[in-house]
Coordinates of C-alpha atoms in Angstrom, one line a residue:
Chain A
M1 CA 39.9 -23.0 -70.8
S2 CA 40.2 -20.7 -68.0
T3 CA 42.6 -21.7 -65.1
R4 CA 41.3 -19.3 -62.7
S5 CA 40.2 -20.6 -59.4
L6 CA 36.8 -20.1 -58.3
A7 CA 37.8 -17.4 -55.7
D8 CA 39.0 -15.1 -58.4
A9 CA 36.6 -16.3 -60.9
A10 CA 33.6 -14.1 -59.8
H11 CA 35.0 -10.4 -60.5
E12 CA 33.3 -7.0 -61.1
T13 CA 33.9 -4.0 -63.3
N14 CA 32.5 -1.0 -62.4
T15 CA 34.4 1.4 -64.8
E16 CA 32.2 1.2 -68.2
A17 CA 32.3 4.1 -69.9
P18 CA 28.9 5.8 -70.4
S19 CA 27.4 5.1 -73.7
H20 CA 24.1 5.5 -75.7
G21 CA 23.4 1.9 -76.2
Q22 CA 20.1 0.5 -74.5
T23 CA 20.0 -2.5 -72.2
L24 CA 17.3 -5.2 -72.7
A25 CA 15.3 -3.6 -69.8
Q26 CA 15.4 0.0 -71.3
K27 CA 14.6 -1.5 -74.9
I28 CA 11.4 -3.4 -73.4
L29 CA 10.3 -0.3 -71.4
A30 CA 10.9 1.9 -74.4
R31 CA 8.6 -0.5 -76.5
V32 CA 5.6 -0.6 -74.2
S33 CA 5.9 3.2 -72.8
G34 CA 6.3 4.9 -76.1
V35 CA 9.4 6.6 -74.6
D36 CA 12.2 6.6 -77.1
A37 CA 15.3 6.1 -75.0
P38 CA 14.5 5.8 -71.3
V39 CA 17.2 6.3 -68.9
P40 CA 17.6 4.6 -65.7
G41 CA 15.7 6.6 -62.9
Q42 CA 13.3 8.1 -65.3
I43 CA 9.6 7.2 -64.1
V44 CA 7.8 5.8 -67.5
E45 CA 4.2 4.3 -67.9
G46 CA 4.0 0.9 -69.9
A47 CA 1.3 -0.8 -71.4
V48 CA 1.1 -4.2 -70.0
D49 CA 1.0 -7.4 -72.0
L50 CA 0.1 -9.7 -69.7
A51 CA -1.3 -9.4 -66.1
M52 CA -1.0 -12.6 -64.0
G53 CA -3.0 -13.2 -60.4
H54 CA -2.7 -15.8 -58.2
E55 CA -4.6 -16.3 -54.7
Q56 CA -3.4 -12.8 -53.6
A57 CA -5.3 -11.4 -56.6
A58 CA -8.6 -12.3 -54.6
Q59 CA -7.4 -9.0 -52.4
A60 CA -7.5 -7.1 -55.7
V61 CA -11.1 -7.4 -56.4
L62 CA -12.4 -5.0 -53.7
P63 CA -9.9 -2.2 -54.5
F64 CA -10.8 -2.7 -58.4
H65 CA -14.4 -2.2 -57.6
Q66 CA -13.5 0.8 -55.5
M67 CA -11.6 2.4 -58.1
E68 CA -14.9 2.6 -60.2
A69 CA -13.7 1.1 -63.8
P70 CA -16.6 0.0 -65.6
R71 CA -14.7 -3.3 -66.7
I72 CA -11.4 -4.8 -66.5
W73 CA -9.1 -3.3 -69.7
D74 CA -8.9 -6.7 -71.8
P75 CA -9.4 -9.9 -70.3
S76 CA -7.8 -11.8 -73.2
R77 CA -4.5 -10.2 -71.4
V78 CA -5.3 -11.4 -67.9
V79 CA -4.7 -14.7 -66.6
I80 CA -5.5 -16.3 -63.3
A81 CA -3.7 -19.4 -61.9
I82 CA -4.2 -20.3 -58.3
D83 CA -1.4 -22.2 -56.8
H84 CA -1.0 -21.8 -53.1
W85 CA -3.6 -24.1 -51.6
V86 CA -4.5 -26.3 -54.5
P87 CA -7.2 -27.8 -53.9
A88 CA -8.1 -25.4 -51.2
S89 CA -6.9 -26.8 -47.5
T90 CA -8.5 -24.3 -45.6
E91 CA -11.8 -22.2 -45.3
G92 CA -10.1 -18.8 -45.9
A93 CA -8.4 -20.3 -49.0
A94 CA -11.6 -21.8 -50.3
K95 CA -12.9 -18.1 -50.0
L96 CA -10.1 -16.7 -52.2
H97 CA -10.7 -19.1 -54.7
Q98 CA -14.2 -18.5 -54.7
I99 CA -13.7 -14.7 -54.8
L100 CA -11.6 -15.4 -58.1
R101 CA -13.8 -17.4 -59.6
H102 CA -16.6 -15.0 -59.3
F103 CA -14.4 -12.0 -60.3
A104 CA -13.4 -13.9 -63.4
A105 CA -17.1 -15.2 -64.5
E106 CA -18.1 -11.5 -64.1
E107 CA -15.3 -9.6 -66.0
G108 CA -15.1 -12.5 -68.5
I109 CA -11.7 -14.0 -67.7
T110 CA -11.5 -17.4 -69.4
N111 CA -8.1 -17.8 -68.9
F112 CA -8.3 -19.4 -65.3
Y113 CA -6.2 -22.0 -64.3
D114 CA -8.8 -23.8 -61.7
V115 CA -8.1 -26.9 -59.8
G116 CA -7.7 -29.9 -62.2
R117 CA -5.9 -27.7 -64.7
H118 CA -3.8 -26.0 -62.0
G119 CA 0.1 -25.8 -61.6
I120 CA 2.3 -23.2 -60.1
C121 CA 1.5 -19.8 -61.7
H122 CA 4.8 -18.9 -63.5
Q123 CA 4.8 -22.3 -64.9
V124 CA 1.4 -22.5 -66.3
L125 CA 2.4 -19.0 -68.1
A126 CA 5.7 -20.5 -69.4
E127 CA 4.1 -23.7 -70.8
D128 CA 1.2 -22.1 -72.6
G129 CA 3.0 -19.4 -74.1
W130 CA 1.5 -16.5 -72.2
V131 CA 4.5 -14.4 -72.1
V132 CA 7.0 -13.8 -75.1
P133 CA 9.9 -11.7 -76.0
G134 CA 9.6 -7.9 -75.4
D135 CA 6.4 -8.1 -73.4
L136 CA 6.0 -6.2 -69.9
C137 CA 4.5 -8.9 -67.8
V138 CA 3.2 -8.2 -63.9
G139 CA 2.0 -11.0 -61.7
T140 CA 0.9 -10.9 -57.8
D141 CA 3.8 -13.1 -57.1
S142 CA 7.6 -12.0 -56.2
H143 CA 8.9 -14.8 -58.2
T144 CA 7.1 -13.2 -61.6
N145 CA 10.8 -12.5 -62.5
M146 CA 11.0 -16.1 -63.8
L147 CA 9.3 -15.1 -67.2
G148 CA 12.3 -12.7 -67.9
A149 CA 13.8 -15.8 -69.3
M150 CA 11.5 -15.4 -72.0
G151 CA 13.4 -12.1 -73.2
A152 CA 10.6 -10.0 -71.2
F153 CA 10.3 -7.6 -68.3
A154 CA 8.4 -9.4 -65.8
V155 CA 7.9 -8.0 -62.4
G156 CA 6.1 -8.8 -59.2
I157 CA 3.1 -6.5 -57.8
G158 CA 0.9 -6.4 -55.0
P159 CA -2.9 -6.7 -55.2
T160 CA -3.7 -3.0 -54.9
E161 CA -1.2 -2.4 -57.9
F162 CA -2.9 -5.1 -59.8
A163 CA -6.2 -3.8 -59.4
A164 CA -4.9 -0.6 -60.8
V165 CA -3.3 -2.7 -63.6
L166 CA -6.8 -4.5 -64.5
A167 CA -8.5 -0.9 -64.3
T168 CA -6.1 0.7 -66.7
G169 CA -3.9 -1.7 -68.5
R170 CA -1.0 0.4 -67.5
I171 CA 1.4 0.6 -64.7
W172 CA 4.4 3.1 -63.7
L173 CA 7.7 2.1 -63.6
K174 CA 11.1 3.5 -62.6
V175 CA 13.7 2.4 -65.3
P176 CA 16.1 0.4 -63.4
P177 CA 19.9 0.3 -64.0
T178 CA 21.1 -3.1 -65.0
I179 CA 23.7 -5.4 -63.7
R180 CA 24.9 -7.7 -66.4
V181 CA 26.1 -11.2 -65.2
E182 CA 28.6 -12.9 -67.7
V183 CA 29.0 -16.6 -67.5
E184 CA 31.4 -18.7 -69.2
G185 CA 32.7 -22.2 -68.8
T186 CA 30.9 -25.5 -68.5
L187 CA 28.8 -26.7 -65.4
G188 CA 30.3 -29.7 -64.5
K189 CA 28.9 -33.1 -63.2
G190 CA 26.5 -32.7 -60.5
V191 CA 26.5 -29.0 -61.0
Y192 CA 23.3 -27.0 -62.3
A193 CA 21.7 -23.9 -62.9
K194 CA 20.6 -23.8 -59.1
D195 CA 24.1 -23.9 -58.1
L196 CA 25.0 -21.0 -60.7
I197 CA 22.2 -18.8 -59.3
L198 CA 23.0 -19.6 -55.9
R199 CA 26.7 -18.6 -56.7
I200 CA 25.8 -15.4 -58.2
I201 CA 23.6 -14.4 -55.2
R202 CA 26.4 -15.0 -52.8
E203 CA 28.0 -12.4 -55.0
V204 CA 25.2 -10.0 -55.2
R205 CA 23.8 -10.5 -51.9
C206 CA 20.1 -10.2 -51.0
D207 CA 19.9 -6.7 -51.7
G208 CA 22.7 -5.9 -54.1
A209 CA 20.2 -6.0 -57.1
R210 CA 17.3 -3.8 -55.6
Y211 CA 15.6 -1.8 -57.9
K212 CA 17.6 -3.0 -60.7
A213 CA 17.5 -5.3 -63.6
V214 CA 19.7 -8.5 -64.1
E215 CA 20.9 -9.5 -67.5
F216 CA 22.5 -12.8 -68.3
Q217 CA 24.7 -13.3 -70.8
G218 CA 27.7 -15.2 -72.1
P219 CA 28.3 -18.6 -73.6
T220 CA 27.3 -20.6 -70.8
I221 CA 23.8 -19.1 -70.4
S222 CA 23.3 -19.3 -74.4
R223 CA 23.7 -23.3 -73.9
L224 CA 21.1 -23.2 -71.1
S225 CA 17.7 -24.9 -71.6
M226 CA 14.6 -22.5 -71.0
S227 CA 14.0 -24.4 -68.1
E228 CA 17.6 -23.8 -66.6
R229 CA 17.0 -20.1 -67.5
F230 CA 13.7 -20.0 -65.5
T231 CA 15.8 -21.2 -62.5
L232 CA 18.3 -18.4 -62.7
C233 CA 15.7 -15.6 -63.7
N234 CA 13.2 -16.8 -60.9
M235 CA 16.0 -16.4 -58.0
T236 CA 17.0 -12.9 -59.0
T237 CA 14.1 -12.0 -56.5
E238 CA 16.4 -13.2 -54.1
M239 CA 18.9 -10.5 -54.8
G240 CA 15.9 -7.8 -54.6
A241 CA 16.0 -7.4 -58.5
K242 CA 13.0 -5.8 -60.2
A243 CA 13.6 -7.9 -63.1
G244 CA 16.2 -10.7 -64.2
M245 CA 16.1 -11.6 -68.1
V246 CA 18.0 -13.3 -70.7
A247 CA 17.9 -11.9 -74.4
P248 CA 16.0 -14.1 -76.7
D249 CA 17.6 -16.3 -78.9
A250 CA 17.1 -19.7 -81.0
T251 CA 16.4 -21.4 -77.7
T252 CA 13.7 -18.9 -76.8
R253 CA 12.1 -18.9 -80.5
E254 CA 12.2 -22.9 -80.6
F255 CA 10.3 -23.0 -77.3
L256 CA 7.7 -20.3 -78.0
Q257 CA 6.9 -20.9 -81.6
P258 CA 4.6 -23.6 -81.3
I259 CA 2.7 -22.1 -78.2
A260 CA 3.1 -18.0 -78.2
K261 CA -0.2 -16.6 -77.2
H262 CA 0.6 -13.3 -78.7
P263 CA 3.1 -11.8 -81.3
M264 CA 7.0 -11.5 -80.2
H265 CA 9.3 -8.5 -80.3
P266 CA 12.3 -10.3 -79.8
L267 CA 14.6 -7.3 -78.5
T268 CA 18.1 -7.7 -77.6
P269 CA 20.5 -5.3 -75.9
D270 CA 22.8 -3.2 -77.8
A271 CA 26.4 -4.1 -78.0
D272 CA 27.5 -1.0 -76.3
A273 CA 24.6 -0.9 -73.7
S274 CA 25.8 1.1 -70.4
Y275 CA 25.5 -1.5 -67.5
E276 CA 25.8 -0.3 -63.9
R277 CA 28.1 -3.4 -63.0
T278 CA 29.1 -6.4 -64.7
I279 CA 29.8 -9.4 -62.5
S280 CA 31.9 -12.3 -64.5
L281 CA 31.9 -15.6 -63.7
D282 CA 33.8 -18.9 -64.8
V283 CA 32.1 -22.0 -63.8
D284 CA 34.6 -24.5 -64.9
G285 CA 35.4 -26.4 -61.5
M286 CA 32.6 -24.6 -59.6
E287 CA 31.0 -27.1 -57.4
P288 CA 27.8 -27.5 -56.0
Q289 CA 26.4 -24.5 -53.6
V290 CA 24.0 -24.6 -50.5
A291 CA 22.1 -21.6 -49.4
C292 CA 22.3 -22.1 -45.7
P293 CA 20.0 -20.6 -42.8
Y294 CA 18.6 -17.8 -42.6
S295 CA 19.3 -16.1 -45.9
P296 CA 19.5 -17.4 -49.6
D297 CA 22.6 -15.1 -49.8
N298 CA 24.3 -17.2 -47.2
V299 CA 25.7 -19.6 -49.5
R300 CA 28.7 -21.9 -49.0
P301 CA 30.2 -24.6 -51.4
M302 CA 29.0 -28.0 -51.1
S303 CA 32.3 -29.6 -50.0
E304 CA 32.2 -27.4 -46.7
I305 CA 28.6 -28.6 -45.9
V306 CA 29.3 -32.1 -46.4
K307 CA 31.9 -31.9 -43.5
E308 CA 29.7 -30.9 -41.2
H309 CA 27.2 -33.9 -41.6
V310 CA 24.2 -31.8 -41.1
K311 CA 21.1 -34.3 -40.7
V312 CA 17.8 -33.4 -42.1
N313 CA 14.3 -34.3 -40.9
Q314 CA 12.4 -33.2 -44.4
V315 CA 13.5 -33.0 -48.1
F316 CA 11.5 -30.8 -50.6
L317 CA 11.7 -31.5 -54.3
G318 CA 9.3 -28.5 -55.7
S319 CA 8.6 -25.0 -56.1
C320 CA 8.6 -22.6 -59.2
T321 CA 12.4 -22.7 -58.9
N322 CA 13.2 -26.4 -59.5
S323 CA 10.4 -28.6 -60.3
R324 CA 10.0 -29.0 -64.1
M325 CA 10.6 -32.1 -65.9
D326 CA 14.7 -31.8 -66.0
D327 CA 14.8 -31.4 -62.3
L328 CA 12.4 -34.3 -61.6
R329 CA 14.4 -36.5 -64.1
I330 CA 17.8 -35.6 -62.5
A331 CA 16.5 -36.5 -59.2
A332 CA 14.7 -39.7 -60.4
R333 CA 18.1 -40.8 -61.9
I334 CA 19.9 -40.5 -58.5
F335 CA 16.8 -41.8 -56.5
R336 CA 16.1 -44.7 -58.7
G337 CA 15.9 -48.1 -56.8
E338 CA 16.7 -46.3 -53.6
K339 CA 14.7 -45.8 -50.1
V340 CA 14.1 -42.5 -48.5
H341 CA 16.4 -42.6 -45.1
P342 CA 14.5 -43.7 -42.2
G343 CA 13.3 -40.5 -40.2
V344 CA 13.2 -38.5 -43.1
R345 CA 9.9 -37.3 -44.9
F346 CA 10.4 -36.5 -48.7
I347 CA 8.0 -34.5 -50.3
V348 CA 7.9 -34.2 -54.4
S349 CA 5.6 -31.8 -56.0
P350 CA 5.7 -31.1 -59.6
A351 CA 5.4 -27.5 -61.1
S352 CA 2.4 -28.2 -63.1
T353 CA -0.2 -30.9 -64.0
A354 CA 1.2 -31.1 -67.4
I355 CA 4.4 -32.1 -65.4
Y356 CA 2.6 -34.4 -63.1
R357 CA 0.8 -36.3 -66.1
Q358 CA 4.6 -36.5 -67.7
C359 CA 5.8 -38.1 -64.4
L360 CA 3.0 -40.6 -64.7
K361 CA 3.8 -41.7 -68.2
E362 CA 7.5 -41.8 -67.5
G363 CA 7.2 -43.9 -64.3
L364 CA 8.5 -41.4 -62.0
V365 CA 5.5 -41.2 -59.5
D366 CA 6.0 -45.0 -59.5
L367 CA 9.8 -44.6 -58.7
F368 CA 9.7 -42.0 -56.1
T369 CA 6.9 -43.7 -54.2
E370 CA 8.2 -46.8 -54.3
G371 CA 11.1 -45.4 -52.5
G372 CA 9.0 -44.0 -49.9
A373 CA 8.6 -40.3 -50.9
V374 CA 5.3 -38.6 -51.2
F375 CA 4.4 -37.2 -54.6
T376 CA 1.8 -34.4 -54.4
N377 CA -0.3 -33.0 -56.9
S378 CA 1.1 -29.8 -58.3
S379 CA 1.3 -26.5 -56.3
C380 CA 3.5 -24.2 -54.3
S381 CA 3.2 -27.2 -51.7
A382 CA 6.1 -26.8 -48.9
C383 CA 7.9 -23.9 -50.2
F384 CA 6.0 -21.1 -48.3
G385 CA 5.0 -22.8 -44.8
G386 CA 1.3 -22.1 -45.4
N387 CA -0.2 -25.3 -46.9
M388 CA 1.7 -28.6 -46.3
G389 CA 5.0 -30.0 -45.3
I390 CA 5.3 -27.6 -42.4
L391 CA 8.4 -27.8 -40.5
A392 CA 8.4 -28.2 -36.2
P393 CA 11.0 -26.3 -34.4
D394 CA 14.5 -27.6 -34.4
E395 CA 13.8 -29.5 -37.4
A396 CA 16.1 -29.2 -40.7
C397 CA 14.9 -29.2 -44.4
A398 CA 16.9 -29.8 -47.7
S399 CA 15.0 -28.1 -50.4
S400 CA 15.0 -27.0 -54.2
S401 CA 13.1 -24.3 -53.4
N402 CA 14.2 -20.4 -53.1
R403 CA 14.1 -19.1 -49.7
N404 CA 15.1 -19.9 -46.3
F405 CA 14.2 -17.0 -44.1
P406 CA 13.2 -17.7 -40.6
G407 CA 9.7 -19.2 -40.4
R408 CA 9.4 -19.5 -44.4
M409 CA 8.6 -23.2 -44.2
G410 CA 7.0 -23.2 -40.7
A411 CA 8.7 -22.9 -37.1
K412 CA 10.9 -19.6 -37.0
E413 CA 13.7 -22.1 -35.7
A414 CA 13.6 -24.6 -38.3
R415 CA 16.6 -24.4 -40.7
I416 CA 16.2 -24.6 -44.5
Y417 CA 19.1 -25.3 -46.6
L418 CA 18.6 -24.4 -50.6
M419 CA 20.3 -26.6 -53.3
S420 CA 19.8 -28.3 -56.3
P421 CA 17.4 -31.3 -57.2
A422 CA 20.3 -33.6 -57.4
A423 CA 21.6 -32.5 -54.1
V424 CA 17.9 -32.8 -52.5
A425 CA 17.6 -36.2 -53.9
L426 CA 20.8 -37.8 -52.7
T427 CA 20.1 -35.7 -49.4
A428 CA 16.8 -37.9 -49.3
I429 CA 18.4 -41.0 -49.4
R430 CA 21.3 -40.4 -47.0
G431 CA 19.3 -38.2 -44.3
E432 CA 22.3 -35.8 -44.4
I433 CA 23.2 -33.0 -46.9
S434 CA 25.2 -35.0 -49.5
D435 CA 26.8 -34.2 -52.7
P436 CA 25.5 -35.3 -55.6
R437 CA 28.8 -35.6 -57.5
E438 CA 29.8 -38.7 -55.4
V439 CA 27.0 -40.9 -57.1
L440 CA 26.6 -39.7 -60.6
P441 CA 28.8 -41.4 -63.1
Chain B
M1 CA -2.3 12.3 -45.3
K2 CA -0.3 14.1 -42.5
E3 CA 2.9 15.3 -43.5
L4 CA 4.2 16.5 -40.1
L5 CA 4.5 13.2 -38.1
E6 CA 5.4 12.8 -34.6
G7 CA 5.4 9.5 -32.8
R8 CA 7.2 6.8 -30.5
V9 CA 9.3 4.5 -32.4
W10 CA 9.8 0.6 -32.9
C11 CA 13.2 -0.4 -34.2
L12 CA 13.8 -3.8 -36.4
G13 CA 16.9 -5.0 -37.9
D14 CA 18.3 -5.5 -41.2
E15 CA 16.9 -7.8 -43.8
L16 CA 13.3 -7.9 -42.1
D17 CA 11.6 -10.2 -44.4
T18 CA 7.9 -10.5 -45.2
D19 CA 7.8 -14.2 -43.8
Q20 CA 8.7 -12.6 -40.5
L21 CA 6.4 -9.8 -40.9
I22 CA 3.4 -12.1 -41.5
A23 CA 4.0 -15.6 -41.8
G24 CA 2.5 -17.8 -44.8
K25 CA 0.0 -19.5 -42.6
Y26 CA -1.8 -16.0 -42.2
L27 CA -2.0 -15.4 -46.1
T28 CA -5.7 -16.4 -46.1
I29 CA -6.6 -13.8 -44.1
I30 CA -8.2 -10.7 -45.8
D31 CA -9.2 -8.6 -42.8
P32 CA -6.4 -6.3 -42.0
Q33 CA -7.8 -6.1 -38.3
E34 CA -7.4 -10.1 -38.0
L35 CA -4.1 -10.1 -39.4
K36 CA -2.7 -7.3 -37.4
K37 CA -2.7 -9.8 -34.5
H38 CA -0.2 -11.6 -36.1
V39 CA 2.4 -8.8 -37.5
L40 CA 5.9 -9.5 -36.4
E41 CA 4.8 -12.4 -33.8
N42 CA 7.8 -14.2 -34.1
V43 CA 10.2 -11.2 -33.9
D44 CA 8.4 -9.1 -31.5
P45 CA 5.2 -10.5 -29.7
R46 CA 4.8 -7.3 -28.1
F47 CA 4.5 -5.3 -31.0
S48 CA 1.0 -6.2 -32.2
R49 CA -0.4 -5.9 -28.5
E50 CA 1.5 -2.4 -27.6
A51 CA 2.2 -0.5 -30.5
R52 CA -0.3 2.5 -30.8
P53 CA -1.9 4.4 -33.4
G54 CA 0.8 7.2 -34.5
D55 CA 3.8 4.8 -33.6
I56 CA 6.7 4.7 -36.3
L57 CA 8.6 1.7 -37.3
I58 CA 12.4 2.1 -38.1
G59 CA 13.9 -0.5 -40.0
G60 CA 17.5 -1.4 -41.3
E61 CA 18.7 -2.4 -44.7
N62 CA 16.3 -4.0 -47.3
F63 CA 13.5 -4.0 -45.1
G64 CA 10.3 -5.8 -46.2
C65 CA 12.4 -8.2 -48.6
G66 CA 10.9 -11.3 -49.9
S67 CA 7.5 -12.1 -50.9
S68 CA 5.0 -9.6 -52.7
R69 CA 2.4 -10.0 -50.0
E70 CA 0.6 -7.0 -49.3
H71 CA -0.6 -8.5 -45.8
A72 CA 2.7 -7.1 -44.5
P73 CA 2.2 -3.3 -45.0
Q74 CA -1.7 -3.9 -44.6
A75 CA -0.9 -5.5 -41.0
L76 CA 1.4 -2.5 -40.6
K77 CA -1.5 0.0 -41.4
A78 CA -4.0 -1.7 -39.3
V79 CA -2.1 -1.2 -36.2
G80 CA -2.0 2.7 -37.3
L81 CA 1.7 3.1 -37.7
A82 CA 2.2 6.7 -39.2
A83 CA 5.1 5.7 -41.2
V84 CA 7.8 2.9 -41.8
V85 CA 11.3 4.7 -42.1
A86 CA 14.1 2.5 -43.1
N87 CA 17.7 2.6 -44.3
S88 CA 16.6 0.9 -47.6
F89 CA 13.5 -0.9 -48.7
A90 CA 12.7 -3.8 -51.0
R91 CA 10.8 -2.7 -54.0
I92 CA 7.5 -4.6 -53.5
F93 CA 7.2 -4.1 -49.9
Y94 CA 7.9 -0.2 -50.8
R95 CA 5.4 0.2 -53.7
N96 CA 2.7 -1.9 -51.7
S97 CA 3.0 0.7 -49.0
I98 CA 2.6 3.7 -50.8
N99 CA -0.2 2.3 -52.6
I100 CA -2.4 1.7 -49.7
G101 CA -1.4 5.2 -48.3
L102 CA 1.2 4.1 -45.8
P103 CA 4.3 6.4 -46.0
A104 CA 7.6 4.4 -46.6
I105 CA 10.3 6.6 -46.3
E106 CA 13.9 5.8 -47.3
V107 CA 16.6 7.4 -45.0
P108 CA 19.9 6.1 -45.6
G109 CA 21.7 5.5 -42.2
V110 CA 18.6 6.2 -40.2
R111 CA 18.5 3.1 -38.1
S112 CA 21.5 4.2 -36.1
L113 CA 20.1 7.3 -34.9
F114 CA 17.3 5.6 -32.8
R115 CA 16.5 3.4 -30.0
P116 CA 13.4 1.8 -29.1
E117 CA 11.0 4.3 -27.5
D118 CA 12.6 7.4 -28.5
I119 CA 10.5 10.0 -30.2
A120 CA 10.6 10.7 -33.9
R121 CA 9.7 13.6 -35.8
I122 CA 9.4 13.5 -39.7
D123 CA 8.9 16.4 -42.1
L124 CA 7.7 14.7 -45.3
P125 CA 8.0 17.2 -47.9
G126 CA 10.8 18.6 -46.5
G127 CA 12.8 15.9 -46.1
R128 CA 13.7 16.1 -42.4
I129 CA 13.7 13.1 -39.8
Q130 CA 14.6 14.2 -36.4
N131 CA 15.2 12.0 -33.1
V132 CA 13.3 14.3 -30.6
T133 CA 14.8 12.2 -27.5
T134 CA 18.3 12.6 -28.5
G135 CA 18.2 15.8 -30.7
E136 CA 19.8 14.2 -33.7
E137 CA 18.6 14.8 -37.0
T138 CA 19.1 13.9 -40.8
R139 CA 17.6 14.7 -44.1
F140 CA 16.5 12.6 -46.9
P141 CA 15.5 13.1 -50.4
P142 CA 11.8 14.6 -50.3
L143 CA 9.4 11.8 -52.0
P144 CA 9.2 12.1 -55.8
D145 CA 5.9 14.2 -56.6
H146 CA 4.6 10.9 -58.4
I147 CA 4.7 9.0 -55.0
L148 CA 3.4 12.0 -52.9
G149 CA 0.5 12.1 -55.2
I150 CA -0.3 8.7 -54.4
L151 CA 0.1 9.4 -50.7
R152 CA -2.2 12.6 -51.0
A153 CA -4.7 10.7 -52.6
G154 CA -4.7 8.4 -49.9
G155 CA -3.5 5.5 -51.8
L156 CA -3.7 4.2 -55.3
V157 CA -7.4 3.2 -55.2
E158 CA -8.5 6.6 -54.8
K159 CA -5.6 8.2 -57.1
V160 CA -7.0 5.7 -60.3
R161 CA -10.6 6.7 -59.2
Q162 CA -10.0 9.9 -59.7
E163 CA -8.0 9.9 -62.7
L164 CA -10.7 7.5 -64.2
R165 CA -13.7 9.9 -63.4
G166 CA -11.3 12.8 -64.9
A167 CA -11.0 10.6 -68.0
S168 CA -14.6 9.9 -68.5
T169 CA -15.5 13.8 -68.4
S170 CA -12.5 15.2 -70.1
P171 CA -9.9 14.0 -72.8
R172 CA -6.7 13.1 -71.2
E173 CA -3.2 12.1 -72.3
G174 CA -2.8 9.0 -70.2
L175 CA -2.5 8.6 -66.5
A176 CA -0.1 10.6 -64.8

C-alpha cells in the first residue's frame, strides 16, 4: 500500500519516448477506417457501427432530406432513444418526438425507445448491448463518451453531422492523442467512481483533454463494475475529451455476452503504446469530492465543504452519470427510514425504465417516497434545466449529475454542487452538503 | 463563403459554455430566427438585440464547451455573425459550427488583442487576423483543406449532397 499523500498522489509524466505501439483509440480507428497505423493528427474516415439519436436528432431530419440520400445507410445500426422530455412536457418537445416517430417509420428504424420503453439514451444503449468492444459509436448527446466504457470509441456529434452519418454510414475524425489515467489503490468507505472522476477532472481541468482520448487503466479500474466505468467515461466530456475508454476485459465480456447486438472486436492498447501524457493517481485515503459552482473542474475535497455548512434547496439523484441500480441502492442504504430535510426537495430519477421497475421490485420507490422524495419516471429530468426540477435564483442544489455551469438547471445565479449518490442522499436528509463517511458503517 | 471578413467584434470570456450560449429551456425551439432571440441572454442581453450581420465574436479558451446542442452555433449564425474566433474551441461546438457553414477560427491568444466594438479583419485562407482599430495583427494556421472544403460548400449538407450526387454518376473511393 502506498503512503503518498493525496497532494502528491496525482502526478504526471510527459517524457515517454515515442514508440510504434498503438493506443486503444488508434486501434479502433484503424479497424473502422482501414488505415493501417493511424497517427494522432491524421484525419481518417471511419465506418460507424452504431448511431444513436435523441430529441436533438429531430433537427437532423431536414438536413438529411436536403442531402438527397435515397435511404438511411442501415436502419439496423440506428437507435432513437428520447429522454430529455419524456413524456413530452411542452408542445415543442411533442413536435420533436413526432418528427422522430415519422422519420423512424419512413426509414424503417425499428429500434425506437419511445415513451413507455424509454430511458436515458446512453443507459438504454448500454443495457441492450448496442455498443460492443471495438465499435465506433456516434450519438447526438455530448455524454455519448459513456459508452467508451465498453472498450469502444464513442463520440458526441451534432444533428447536421448525424444527418451525414445517416446518409453515408461514415464520419471523418482526427485521430486523437491519448491521455492515460492510471489508477491504483482502493476506494474507501463512502468514496465512489464519481469521486474518482471528479478528482481526475480537478487535475485535467475542463479543457485539458480537448480533442483527446482518455484511457483509464490500472488495478483500481480493473476492479470497477461496468456501472462505475460508465460514470468515469461519462464525465470525460467534462474534460473536453473526444472519447473516454476502458479496454475490454472479463467484466466487459460478462456484461455484454448475453446482450451484445453485434459481434465484438475486443481491441486492447499495445504495451508500448505512445501516450501524450500519463496521470497516475493513488486513491488510497482519497476523500469524497465536490465540484462547486460554476464549473465541473472547481473540485474540492468534501471535508472543506462540510465546514462551510452549505445549505441546499434541492437535491437531485439522477442523470446518465449516476442513476443506475448501484447508485440508487447506495443512496437508499443511507436514506432508509429517514426523511427529507424540511424545506428541501429531493428528486430521484432512475436512468431507465428497467431500473425504475427494479426499484419497484426492491421496494426503493416506497423507501424514497415514504421519506418525502419525488420518484419520477426515467428521463434526463432536472439535469439540464429544460424540463423539471428547475432552480430559482439564489437556490442551491446538490446533484449526482455532471454539469454545474451558470444556468445549467435553471436560474443563472443558482448554485449546483456535483457529488456522489451517497453524498446526495445524506445531503437530502440533513439539508446541507454532507459527508457520507459519517453514516456508513 | 466570404474568405476576407471585416466586422465589429463582440468579446466574451473563457469557458463560455453552451448553457450560457443557449439555455436548456430553449432546446425544443428549432427555428433559428426564434432561437437567436435567446442567444447569450444571461451573459449579454444586448447581444441578440444589437448584433448586426457581419459582426465577429471573439471568445477565450474552450469556447462552446458543454453540450452537443447545435442550437448554439445555429443561433449565432442566425444573428448573422461572419465568424466566431476564439483562443480555443470545444470540439463539438467547433464541428457543429463548421458543419452549418459558420467559420470557427482558432487563434491562440486572440482574445487579448480585442476590446468590444473594435474592428477585426480576417484573411481566412491566408491565416491572418488584424485588429483594424489598434493595428495589431496575429497569424493562425490556415484551416485544413478538409474543413475549408465544408465551409466553401456552405456546410456539410451541401458537401454530402454533392458527394452523393457524384457517387451516383461515377464510381468513387469513398467520401473525401
